[in-house]
Short mmCIF file of N, CA and C and ligand atoms in Angstrom, two decimals:
data_model
loop_
_atom_site.label_atom_id
_atom_site.label_comp_id
_atom_site.label_asym_id
_atom_site.label_seq_id
_atom_site.Cartn_x
_atom_site.Cartn_y
_atom_site.Cartn_z
N MET A 1 0.84 -1.18 0.00
CA MET A 1 0.00 0.00 0.00
C MET A 1 0.88 1.23 0.00
N LEU A 2 0.75 2.04 -1.04
CA LEU A 2 1.46 3.32 -1.00
C LEU A 2 0.72 4.19 0.03
N ALA A 3 1.44 4.61 1.07
CA ALA A 3 0.78 5.27 2.20
C ALA A 3 1.39 6.64 2.46
N LEU A 4 1.49 7.45 1.40
CA LEU A 4 2.06 8.79 1.56
C LEU A 4 0.97 9.80 1.87
N GLN A 5 -0.21 9.58 1.34
CA GLN A 5 -1.31 10.52 1.49
C GLN A 5 -2.57 9.85 0.93
N GLY A 6 -3.72 10.27 1.43
CA GLY A 6 -4.97 9.81 0.82
C GLY A 6 -5.62 8.65 1.54
N ALA A 7 -6.49 7.95 0.80
CA ALA A 7 -7.39 6.95 1.40
C ALA A 7 -6.78 5.56 1.42
N PHE A 8 -5.61 5.42 2.04
CA PHE A 8 -4.98 4.08 2.03
C PHE A 8 -5.54 3.16 3.10
N ILE A 9 -5.97 3.73 4.22
CA ILE A 9 -6.47 2.89 5.32
C ILE A 9 -7.71 2.10 4.87
N GLU A 10 -8.56 2.75 4.10
CA GLU A 10 -9.77 2.09 3.62
C GLU A 10 -9.42 0.89 2.74
N HIS A 11 -8.38 1.03 1.92
CA HIS A 11 -7.94 -0.11 1.10
C HIS A 11 -7.40 -1.22 1.99
N GLU A 12 -6.63 -0.85 3.00
CA GLU A 12 -6.06 -1.86 3.91
C GLU A 12 -7.17 -2.64 4.59
N GLU A 13 -8.24 -1.94 4.96
CA GLU A 13 -9.37 -2.62 5.61
C GLU A 13 -10.05 -3.60 4.66
N MET A 14 -10.19 -3.19 3.41
CA MET A 14 -10.79 -4.09 2.41
C MET A 14 -9.93 -5.35 2.27
N LEU A 15 -8.62 -5.16 2.17
CA LEU A 15 -7.73 -6.32 2.00
C LEU A 15 -7.81 -7.23 3.21
N SER A 16 -7.82 -6.63 4.39
CA SER A 16 -7.82 -7.47 5.58
C SER A 16 -9.13 -8.25 5.68
N LYS A 17 -10.25 -7.64 5.26
CA LYS A 17 -11.52 -8.39 5.23
C LYS A 17 -11.47 -9.55 4.25
N LEU A 18 -10.64 -9.40 3.22
CA LEU A 18 -10.49 -10.48 2.23
C LEU A 18 -9.39 -11.46 2.63
N GLY A 19 -8.80 -11.23 3.79
CA GLY A 19 -7.76 -12.14 4.28
C GLY A 19 -6.42 -11.95 3.59
N VAL A 20 -6.21 -10.76 3.03
CA VAL A 20 -4.95 -10.47 2.34
C VAL A 20 -4.09 -9.55 3.21
N GLU A 21 -2.86 -9.96 3.42
CA GLU A 21 -1.93 -9.15 4.23
C GLU A 21 -1.44 -7.95 3.43
N SER A 22 -1.26 -6.82 4.12
CA SER A 22 -0.66 -5.67 3.44
C SER A 22 0.29 -4.95 4.38
N PHE A 23 1.16 -4.14 3.83
CA PHE A 23 1.98 -3.26 4.65
C PHE A 23 2.13 -1.92 3.91
N GLU A 24 2.55 -0.90 4.66
CA GLU A 24 2.58 0.45 4.10
C GLU A 24 3.95 0.79 3.55
N ILE A 25 3.94 1.36 2.36
CA ILE A 25 5.19 1.85 1.78
C ILE A 25 5.24 3.35 1.99
N ARG A 26 6.21 3.78 2.77
CA ARG A 26 6.36 5.21 3.10
C ARG A 26 7.76 5.71 2.76
N GLN A 27 8.70 4.81 2.61
CA GLN A 27 10.07 5.21 2.30
C GLN A 27 10.75 4.10 1.49
N LYS A 28 11.91 4.45 0.96
CA LYS A 28 12.61 3.54 0.05
C LYS A 28 12.86 2.15 0.64
N ASN A 29 13.24 2.11 1.91
CA ASN A 29 13.54 0.83 2.55
C ASN A 29 12.37 -0.14 2.53
N ASP A 30 11.16 0.42 2.54
CA ASP A 30 9.97 -0.44 2.54
C ASP A 30 9.89 -1.28 1.27
N LEU A 31 10.54 -0.82 0.21
CA LEU A 31 10.50 -1.55 -1.06
C LEU A 31 11.36 -2.81 -1.02
N LEU A 32 12.18 -2.93 0.03
CA LEU A 32 13.04 -4.11 0.13
C LEU A 32 12.24 -5.35 0.55
N ARG A 33 11.07 -5.12 1.16
CA ARG A 33 10.23 -6.26 1.52
C ARG A 33 9.64 -6.88 0.26
N SER A 34 9.21 -8.12 0.38
CA SER A 34 8.67 -8.72 -0.84
C SER A 34 7.14 -8.55 -0.84
N PHE A 35 6.61 -8.25 -1.98
CA PHE A 35 5.15 -8.08 -2.09
C PHE A 35 4.68 -8.43 -3.49
N ASP A 36 3.40 -8.82 -3.57
CA ASP A 36 2.84 -9.33 -4.82
C ASP A 36 2.10 -8.29 -5.62
N GLY A 37 1.81 -7.15 -4.98
CA GLY A 37 1.05 -6.12 -5.69
C GLY A 37 1.10 -4.82 -4.93
N LEU A 38 0.79 -3.74 -5.64
CA LEU A 38 0.86 -2.40 -5.05
C LEU A 38 -0.46 -1.67 -5.31
N ILE A 39 -0.98 -1.03 -4.25
CA ILE A 39 -2.16 -0.18 -4.44
C ILE A 39 -1.75 1.27 -4.24
N ILE A 40 -2.14 2.11 -5.19
CA ILE A 40 -1.91 3.55 -5.07
C ILE A 40 -3.28 4.18 -4.83
N PRO A 41 -3.49 4.75 -3.65
CA PRO A 41 -4.84 5.16 -3.26
C PRO A 41 -5.26 6.49 -3.88
N GLY A 42 -6.52 6.83 -3.67
CA GLY A 42 -7.03 8.14 -4.03
C GLY A 42 -6.52 9.17 -3.03
N GLY A 43 -6.63 10.41 -3.42
CA GLY A 43 -6.14 11.50 -2.58
C GLY A 43 -5.86 12.68 -3.48
N GLU A 44 -4.68 13.23 -3.39
CA GLU A 44 -4.26 14.31 -4.30
C GLU A 44 -3.05 13.84 -5.10
N SER A 45 -3.22 13.73 -6.40
CA SER A 45 -2.12 13.24 -7.22
C SER A 45 -0.90 14.15 -7.12
N THR A 46 -1.13 15.47 -7.02
CA THR A 46 0.00 16.40 -6.97
C THR A 46 0.81 16.20 -5.68
N VAL A 47 0.11 15.98 -4.58
CA VAL A 47 0.80 15.79 -3.29
C VAL A 47 1.53 14.45 -3.29
N GLN A 48 0.84 13.40 -3.70
CA GLN A 48 1.49 12.08 -3.73
C GLN A 48 2.66 12.08 -4.70
N GLY A 49 2.48 12.74 -5.85
CA GLY A 49 3.54 12.79 -6.86
C GLY A 49 4.77 13.51 -6.32
N LYS A 50 4.54 14.61 -5.63
CA LYS A 50 5.64 15.39 -5.06
C LYS A 50 6.38 14.55 -4.01
N LEU A 51 5.62 13.90 -3.16
CA LEU A 51 6.25 13.07 -2.11
C LEU A 51 7.01 11.89 -2.72
N LEU A 52 6.44 11.29 -3.76
CA LEU A 52 7.13 10.17 -4.43
C LEU A 52 8.51 10.61 -4.90
N LYS A 53 8.54 11.83 -5.47
CA LYS A 53 9.82 12.36 -5.97
C LYS A 53 10.76 12.66 -4.82
N GLU A 54 10.26 13.40 -3.83
CA GLU A 54 11.12 13.83 -2.72
C GLU A 54 11.70 12.66 -1.94
N LEU A 55 10.92 11.60 -1.83
CA LEU A 55 11.36 10.45 -1.03
C LEU A 55 12.19 9.45 -1.85
N GLY A 56 12.39 9.78 -3.12
CA GLY A 56 13.18 8.89 -3.98
C GLY A 56 12.45 7.59 -4.29
N LEU A 57 11.12 7.65 -4.25
CA LEU A 57 10.33 6.44 -4.50
C LEU A 57 9.86 6.34 -5.94
N LEU A 58 9.84 7.47 -6.63
CA LEU A 58 9.23 7.50 -7.96
C LEU A 58 9.91 6.52 -8.93
N GLU A 59 11.21 6.63 -9.08
CA GLU A 59 11.91 5.79 -10.06
C GLU A 59 11.89 4.31 -9.68
N PRO A 60 12.22 3.95 -8.41
CA PRO A 60 12.16 2.53 -8.07
C PRO A 60 10.77 1.92 -8.26
N ILE A 61 9.73 2.64 -7.90
CA ILE A 61 8.37 2.08 -8.07
C ILE A 61 8.06 1.98 -9.57
N ARG A 62 8.46 2.99 -10.31
CA ARG A 62 8.24 2.98 -11.76
C ARG A 62 8.88 1.73 -12.39
N GLN A 63 10.12 1.46 -11.97
CA GLN A 63 10.83 0.28 -12.49
C GLN A 63 10.08 -1.00 -12.16
N LEU A 64 9.63 -1.11 -10.90
CA LEU A 64 8.91 -2.32 -10.48
C LEU A 64 7.66 -2.52 -11.33
N ILE A 65 6.95 -1.44 -11.59
CA ILE A 65 5.72 -1.55 -12.40
C ILE A 65 6.08 -1.98 -13.83
N LEU A 66 7.13 -1.36 -14.37
CA LEU A 66 7.54 -1.72 -15.74
C LEU A 66 8.00 -3.17 -15.82
N GLU A 67 8.52 -3.68 -14.70
CA GLU A 67 8.94 -5.10 -14.67
C GLU A 67 7.76 -6.03 -14.44
N GLY A 68 6.56 -5.47 -14.25
CA GLY A 68 5.37 -6.32 -14.17
C GLY A 68 4.69 -6.38 -12.82
N LEU A 69 5.13 -5.59 -11.85
CA LEU A 69 4.47 -5.62 -10.54
C LEU A 69 2.99 -5.26 -10.71
N PRO A 70 2.07 -6.14 -10.28
CA PRO A 70 0.65 -5.79 -10.35
C PRO A 70 0.37 -4.52 -9.55
N THR A 71 -0.27 -3.56 -10.16
CA THR A 71 -0.47 -2.26 -9.53
C THR A 71 -1.89 -1.78 -9.79
N PHE A 72 -2.52 -1.31 -8.74
CA PHE A 72 -3.90 -0.84 -8.82
C PHE A 72 -3.95 0.62 -8.36
N GLY A 73 -4.34 1.51 -9.24
CA GLY A 73 -4.43 2.93 -8.91
C GLY A 73 -5.88 3.38 -8.86
N THR A 74 -6.25 3.98 -7.74
CA THR A 74 -7.60 4.51 -7.57
C THR A 74 -7.57 6.03 -7.69
N CYS A 75 -8.35 6.58 -8.56
CA CYS A 75 -8.57 8.03 -8.63
C CYS A 75 -7.24 8.79 -8.77
N ALA A 76 -6.70 9.38 -7.72
CA ALA A 76 -5.39 10.03 -7.83
C ALA A 76 -4.35 9.02 -8.31
N GLY A 77 -4.50 7.76 -7.90
CA GLY A 77 -3.59 6.69 -8.33
C GLY A 77 -3.66 6.50 -9.84
N LEU A 78 -4.86 6.63 -10.39
CA LEU A 78 -5.03 6.56 -11.85
C LEU A 78 -4.21 7.67 -12.52
N LEU A 79 -4.30 8.87 -11.94
CA LEU A 79 -3.55 10.00 -12.52
C LEU A 79 -2.04 9.76 -12.43
N LEU A 80 -1.59 9.20 -11.32
CA LEU A 80 -0.15 8.95 -11.16
C LEU A 80 0.36 7.92 -12.16
N LEU A 81 -0.51 6.99 -12.55
CA LEU A 81 -0.09 5.95 -13.50
C LEU A 81 -0.25 6.38 -14.96
N SER A 82 -1.02 7.44 -15.22
CA SER A 82 -1.29 7.87 -16.59
C SER A 82 -0.05 8.43 -17.27
N LYS A 83 0.12 8.05 -18.52
CA LYS A 83 1.23 8.63 -19.28
C LYS A 83 0.97 10.10 -19.55
N ARG A 84 -0.30 10.44 -19.77
CA ARG A 84 -0.64 11.83 -20.07
C ARG A 84 -1.84 12.27 -19.27
N ILE A 85 -1.78 13.51 -18.77
CA ILE A 85 -2.94 14.13 -18.12
C ILE A 85 -3.28 15.34 -18.97
N GLU A 86 -4.46 15.30 -19.58
CA GLU A 86 -4.78 16.32 -20.60
C GLU A 86 -4.70 17.75 -20.07
N ASN A 87 -5.22 17.97 -18.86
CA ASN A 87 -5.27 19.33 -18.35
C ASN A 87 -4.24 19.59 -17.24
N ASP A 88 -3.13 18.89 -17.30
CA ASP A 88 -2.07 19.10 -16.33
C ASP A 88 -0.76 18.71 -17.01
N ALA A 89 0.20 19.59 -16.99
CA ALA A 89 1.45 19.33 -17.72
C ALA A 89 2.29 18.26 -17.00
N ARG A 90 1.95 17.99 -15.74
CA ARG A 90 2.77 17.04 -14.98
C ARG A 90 2.42 15.60 -15.33
N SER A 91 3.41 14.73 -15.21
CA SER A 91 3.13 13.29 -15.20
C SER A 91 4.06 12.70 -14.17
N TYR A 92 3.73 11.52 -13.68
CA TYR A 92 4.45 10.98 -12.52
C TYR A 92 5.02 9.60 -12.84
N LEU A 93 4.34 8.55 -12.48
CA LEU A 93 4.88 7.22 -12.79
C LEU A 93 4.80 6.96 -14.29
N ALA A 94 3.71 7.42 -14.90
CA ALA A 94 3.56 7.41 -16.36
C ALA A 94 3.84 6.05 -16.99
N THR A 95 3.30 5.01 -16.38
CA THR A 95 3.55 3.65 -16.88
C THR A 95 2.38 3.11 -17.70
N MET A 96 1.24 3.76 -17.64
CA MET A 96 0.06 3.21 -18.32
C MET A 96 -0.31 4.10 -19.50
N ASP A 97 -0.55 3.44 -20.64
CA ASP A 97 -0.71 4.19 -21.88
C ASP A 97 -2.14 4.73 -22.03
N ILE A 98 -2.45 5.67 -21.16
CA ILE A 98 -3.78 6.30 -21.19
C ILE A 98 -3.61 7.82 -21.05
N THR A 99 -4.62 8.52 -21.55
CA THR A 99 -4.69 9.98 -21.32
C THR A 99 -5.86 10.22 -20.37
N ALA A 100 -5.56 10.84 -19.23
CA ALA A 100 -6.60 11.11 -18.24
C ALA A 100 -6.96 12.58 -18.25
N VAL A 101 -8.16 12.88 -17.78
CA VAL A 101 -8.57 14.27 -17.58
C VAL A 101 -8.78 14.43 -16.08
N ARG A 102 -8.10 15.40 -15.51
CA ARG A 102 -8.12 15.59 -14.06
C ARG A 102 -9.34 16.42 -13.63
N ASN A 103 -9.88 16.13 -12.45
CA ASN A 103 -11.06 16.86 -11.92
C ASN A 103 -12.09 17.03 -13.04
N ALA A 104 -12.38 15.93 -13.69
CA ALA A 104 -13.05 15.98 -14.98
C ALA A 104 -14.54 16.25 -14.90
N TYR A 105 -15.09 16.16 -13.70
CA TYR A 105 -16.54 16.31 -13.59
C TYR A 105 -16.94 17.69 -13.09
N GLY A 106 -16.00 18.62 -13.04
CA GLY A 106 -16.34 19.98 -12.65
C GLY A 106 -16.71 20.07 -11.18
N ARG A 107 -17.05 21.24 -10.74
CA ARG A 107 -17.31 21.45 -9.32
C ARG A 107 -18.67 20.91 -8.89
N GLN A 108 -19.66 21.18 -9.71
CA GLN A 108 -21.02 20.77 -9.35
C GLN A 108 -21.12 19.27 -9.15
N LEU A 109 -20.53 18.56 -10.12
CA LEU A 109 -20.64 17.10 -10.11
C LEU A 109 -19.37 16.47 -9.56
N GLY A 110 -18.66 17.22 -8.75
CA GLY A 110 -17.40 16.74 -8.23
C GLY A 110 -17.50 15.37 -7.58
N SER A 111 -18.59 15.14 -6.85
CA SER A 111 -18.76 13.85 -6.18
C SER A 111 -20.12 13.28 -6.53
N PHE A 112 -20.14 12.02 -6.85
CA PHE A 112 -21.43 11.37 -7.13
C PHE A 112 -21.31 9.87 -6.98
N TYR A 113 -22.46 9.24 -6.91
CA TYR A 113 -22.52 7.79 -6.76
C TYR A 113 -23.31 7.23 -7.92
N THR A 114 -22.84 6.11 -8.44
CA THR A 114 -23.62 5.43 -9.47
C THR A 114 -23.34 3.93 -9.40
N GLU A 115 -24.02 3.18 -10.25
CA GLU A 115 -23.73 1.76 -10.35
C GLU A 115 -23.55 1.43 -11.82
N ALA A 116 -22.56 0.64 -12.12
CA ALA A 116 -22.32 0.26 -13.51
C ALA A 116 -21.60 -1.08 -13.51
N SER A 117 -21.55 -1.72 -14.69
CA SER A 117 -20.87 -3.01 -14.73
C SER A 117 -19.38 -2.82 -14.96
N LEU A 118 -18.63 -3.81 -14.49
CA LEU A 118 -17.17 -3.80 -14.62
C LEU A 118 -16.79 -5.06 -15.38
N GLY A 119 -16.31 -4.91 -16.60
CA GLY A 119 -16.01 -6.07 -17.43
C GLY A 119 -17.28 -6.91 -17.58
N THR A 120 -17.19 -8.18 -17.22
CA THR A 120 -18.34 -9.07 -17.37
C THR A 120 -19.18 -9.10 -16.09
N ILE A 121 -18.76 -8.33 -15.10
CA ILE A 121 -19.45 -8.37 -13.81
C ILE A 121 -20.57 -7.34 -13.80
N ASP A 122 -21.73 -7.78 -13.41
CA ASP A 122 -22.89 -6.89 -13.40
C ASP A 122 -22.74 -5.82 -12.33
N LYS A 123 -23.50 -4.79 -12.50
CA LYS A 123 -23.49 -3.60 -11.64
C LYS A 123 -22.79 -3.67 -10.29
N ILE A 124 -21.85 -2.78 -10.10
CA ILE A 124 -21.22 -2.63 -8.78
C ILE A 124 -21.33 -1.16 -8.36
N PRO A 125 -21.27 -0.90 -7.04
CA PRO A 125 -21.35 0.49 -6.59
C PRO A 125 -20.08 1.26 -6.93
N MET A 126 -20.25 2.52 -7.30
CA MET A 126 -19.08 3.34 -7.67
C MET A 126 -19.24 4.74 -7.07
N THR A 127 -18.30 5.10 -6.22
CA THR A 127 -18.30 6.43 -5.61
C THR A 127 -17.19 7.27 -6.23
N PHE A 128 -17.57 8.41 -6.76
CA PHE A 128 -16.61 9.30 -7.43
C PHE A 128 -16.40 10.55 -6.58
N ILE A 129 -15.15 10.93 -6.37
CA ILE A 129 -14.84 12.15 -5.61
C ILE A 129 -13.82 12.97 -6.40
N ARG A 130 -14.26 14.09 -6.93
CA ARG A 130 -13.40 14.94 -7.76
C ARG A 130 -12.55 14.06 -8.70
N ALA A 131 -13.27 13.21 -9.38
CA ALA A 131 -12.61 12.13 -10.10
C ALA A 131 -12.10 12.53 -11.48
N PRO A 132 -11.10 11.81 -11.94
CA PRO A 132 -10.69 11.93 -13.34
C PRO A 132 -11.51 10.96 -14.19
N TYR A 133 -11.44 11.07 -15.49
CA TYR A 133 -11.83 9.95 -16.34
C TYR A 133 -10.75 9.76 -17.39
N ILE A 134 -10.88 8.68 -18.14
CA ILE A 134 -9.86 8.37 -19.14
C ILE A 134 -10.39 8.77 -20.50
N LYS A 135 -9.65 9.59 -21.19
CA LYS A 135 -10.12 10.10 -22.47
C LYS A 135 -9.65 9.25 -23.65
N GLU A 136 -8.42 8.76 -23.54
CA GLU A 136 -7.88 7.95 -24.64
C GLU A 136 -7.09 6.79 -24.07
N VAL A 137 -7.14 5.68 -24.79
CA VAL A 137 -6.33 4.52 -24.39
C VAL A 137 -5.63 3.96 -25.62
N SER A 138 -4.49 3.33 -25.41
CA SER A 138 -3.82 2.69 -26.54
C SER A 138 -4.46 1.32 -26.77
N ASP A 139 -4.05 0.66 -27.85
CA ASP A 139 -4.63 -0.62 -28.22
C ASP A 139 -4.42 -1.70 -27.17
N SER A 140 -3.36 -1.56 -26.38
CA SER A 140 -3.06 -2.62 -25.41
C SER A 140 -3.81 -2.42 -24.08
N VAL A 141 -4.68 -1.43 -24.04
CA VAL A 141 -5.45 -1.17 -22.81
C VAL A 141 -6.86 -1.73 -22.97
N GLU A 142 -7.28 -2.50 -21.99
CA GLU A 142 -8.63 -3.05 -21.99
C GLU A 142 -9.55 -2.11 -21.20
N ILE A 143 -10.63 -1.70 -21.82
CA ILE A 143 -11.60 -0.83 -21.13
C ILE A 143 -12.53 -1.72 -20.31
N LEU A 144 -12.59 -1.47 -19.01
CA LEU A 144 -13.39 -2.34 -18.14
C LEU A 144 -14.74 -1.73 -17.78
N ALA A 145 -14.81 -0.41 -17.76
CA ALA A 145 -16.09 0.20 -17.38
C ALA A 145 -16.21 1.61 -17.95
N THR A 146 -17.45 1.95 -18.31
CA THR A 146 -17.73 3.32 -18.74
C THR A 146 -18.98 3.80 -18.02
N VAL A 147 -19.02 5.10 -17.77
CA VAL A 147 -20.22 5.73 -17.20
C VAL A 147 -20.49 6.97 -18.05
N ASP A 148 -21.69 7.08 -18.56
CA ASP A 148 -22.05 8.19 -19.45
C ASP A 148 -21.07 8.34 -20.61
N GLY A 149 -20.65 7.22 -21.15
CA GLY A 149 -19.76 7.25 -22.31
C GLY A 149 -18.30 7.56 -21.98
N LYS A 150 -17.99 7.71 -20.69
CA LYS A 150 -16.60 8.01 -20.32
C LYS A 150 -15.96 6.79 -19.67
N ILE A 151 -14.70 6.56 -20.03
CA ILE A 151 -13.99 5.38 -19.49
C ILE A 151 -13.59 5.66 -18.04
N ILE A 152 -13.99 4.76 -17.14
CA ILE A 152 -13.68 5.01 -15.73
C ILE A 152 -12.98 3.80 -15.06
N ALA A 153 -12.70 2.77 -15.83
CA ALA A 153 -11.88 1.68 -15.31
C ALA A 153 -11.20 1.00 -16.49
N ALA A 154 -9.93 0.65 -16.31
CA ALA A 154 -9.20 0.05 -17.41
C ALA A 154 -8.04 -0.79 -16.87
N ARG A 155 -7.55 -1.66 -17.75
CA ARG A 155 -6.43 -2.52 -17.39
C ARG A 155 -5.44 -2.57 -18.55
N GLN A 156 -4.17 -2.53 -18.22
CA GLN A 156 -3.12 -2.75 -19.22
C GLN A 156 -2.12 -3.69 -18.59
N GLY A 157 -2.05 -4.92 -19.07
CA GLY A 157 -1.17 -5.91 -18.43
C GLY A 157 -1.54 -6.06 -16.97
N ASN A 158 -0.59 -5.84 -16.10
CA ASN A 158 -0.83 -5.99 -14.67
C ASN A 158 -1.27 -4.70 -13.98
N GLN A 159 -1.51 -3.67 -14.77
CA GLN A 159 -1.94 -2.40 -14.18
C GLN A 159 -3.45 -2.24 -14.31
N LEU A 160 -4.06 -1.88 -13.19
CA LEU A 160 -5.50 -1.70 -13.13
C LEU A 160 -5.78 -0.30 -12.59
N VAL A 161 -6.70 0.42 -13.18
CA VAL A 161 -7.06 1.74 -12.64
C VAL A 161 -8.58 1.90 -12.60
N THR A 162 -9.03 2.60 -11.56
CA THR A 162 -10.44 3.00 -11.50
C THR A 162 -10.49 4.48 -11.14
N ALA A 163 -11.41 5.21 -11.78
CA ALA A 163 -11.60 6.62 -11.44
C ALA A 163 -12.41 6.74 -10.15
N PHE A 164 -13.17 5.68 -9.82
CA PHE A 164 -13.99 5.69 -8.61
C PHE A 164 -13.22 5.04 -7.46
N HIS A 165 -13.87 5.05 -6.30
CA HIS A 165 -13.23 4.56 -5.06
C HIS A 165 -13.89 3.27 -4.58
N PRO A 166 -13.43 2.12 -5.02
CA PRO A 166 -14.09 0.87 -4.59
C PRO A 166 -13.90 0.59 -3.10
N GLU A 167 -12.92 1.26 -2.49
CA GLU A 167 -12.67 1.02 -1.06
C GLU A 167 -13.69 1.73 -0.17
N LEU A 168 -14.55 2.55 -0.77
CA LEU A 168 -15.53 3.29 0.04
C LEU A 168 -16.91 2.65 0.04
N ASN A 169 -17.04 1.53 -0.66
CA ASN A 169 -18.32 0.81 -0.64
C ASN A 169 -18.08 -0.62 -0.20
N ASP A 170 -19.14 -1.22 0.27
CA ASP A 170 -19.00 -2.57 0.81
C ASP A 170 -19.11 -3.60 -0.30
N ASP A 171 -18.29 -3.46 -1.29
CA ASP A 171 -18.33 -4.39 -2.41
C ASP A 171 -16.88 -4.72 -2.77
N PHE A 172 -16.60 -6.01 -2.85
CA PHE A 172 -15.20 -6.44 -2.96
C PHE A 172 -14.79 -6.78 -4.39
N THR A 173 -15.68 -6.54 -5.34
CA THR A 173 -15.43 -6.97 -6.72
C THR A 173 -14.07 -6.50 -7.25
N VAL A 174 -13.80 -5.22 -7.12
CA VAL A 174 -12.59 -4.68 -7.74
C VAL A 174 -11.36 -5.19 -7.01
N HIS A 175 -11.42 -5.26 -5.69
CA HIS A 175 -10.27 -5.77 -4.93
C HIS A 175 -10.01 -7.24 -5.27
N ARG A 176 -11.10 -8.01 -5.38
CA ARG A 176 -10.94 -9.43 -5.77
C ARG A 176 -10.30 -9.53 -7.16
N TYR A 177 -10.76 -8.68 -8.05
CA TYR A 177 -10.22 -8.66 -9.42
C TYR A 177 -8.72 -8.37 -9.37
N PHE A 178 -8.33 -7.41 -8.53
CA PHE A 178 -6.91 -7.06 -8.43
C PHE A 178 -6.11 -8.20 -7.78
N ILE A 179 -6.68 -8.82 -6.75
CA ILE A 179 -5.99 -9.93 -6.09
C ILE A 179 -5.74 -11.07 -7.07
N ASP A 180 -6.69 -11.27 -7.99
CA ASP A 180 -6.49 -12.27 -9.04
C ASP A 180 -5.28 -11.92 -9.91
N ILE A 181 -5.15 -10.63 -10.26
CA ILE A 181 -3.99 -10.19 -11.05
C ILE A 181 -2.70 -10.49 -10.28
N CYS A 182 -2.78 -10.34 -8.98
CA CYS A 182 -1.59 -10.56 -8.12
C CYS A 182 -1.28 -12.05 -7.93
N GLY A 183 -2.13 -12.90 -8.45
CA GLY A 183 -1.85 -14.33 -8.34
C GLY A 183 -2.72 -15.03 -7.33
N GLY A 184 -3.80 -14.42 -6.91
CA GLY A 184 -4.76 -15.07 -6.01
C GLY A 184 -4.43 -14.84 -4.56
N GLU A 185 -5.33 -15.33 -3.68
CA GLU A 185 -5.19 -15.07 -2.23
C GLU A 185 -4.20 -16.01 -1.60
N1 LIG B 201 -8.78 15.36 -7.79
C1 LIG B 201 -7.75 14.54 -7.24
C2 LIG B 201 -6.42 14.72 -7.99
O1 LIG B 201 -6.34 15.43 -8.90
C3 LIG B 201 -8.14 13.10 -7.24
C4 LIG B 201 -9.31 12.91 -6.32
C5 LIG B 201 -9.33 11.60 -5.61
O2 LIG B 201 -8.36 10.85 -5.58
N2 LIG B 201 -10.44 11.33 -4.97
O3 LIG B 201 -5.47 14.11 -7.62
#
């Protein structure tokens, strides 16, 4: 669990309910432990991105992802993994071949709840908080979910992203999906 800022505790609780062990990554030494997957939580992409750089975590984590480490980015995590952010000149880990739009739902619709299907799985709850959406994907990216014609969940190899916060609802679909990418429980 990347635990620099944002909603990481909620993800940890979901994992523990699923019987999956996790630990927090806060500094470079934490990367020396062995782990099967990484979750990058929602929060503020700019703050997490800045801390990743300052703590010397950005490049090592980037390398691990490029080497195939299963990685799940939620909301701000999606932005950190995006190669391009349409309305922000910054990019961070930039390992996933998608173009995201930041704070894409404007102020009025900054936060909302809906239900939609994810891949072949029927309707799951989705909570959006000042969320991004994905505007463009390369051919190697699988689109997993759309809401109102906008891509809000996708996968490329071992990387999974959702614009919504699955850790804020009592539904384990997305976490189970990610645990499968990590090689099961
Ligand atoms: N708006 C935030 C950002 O730009 C993301 C919001 C979230 O993670 N809930 O990083």
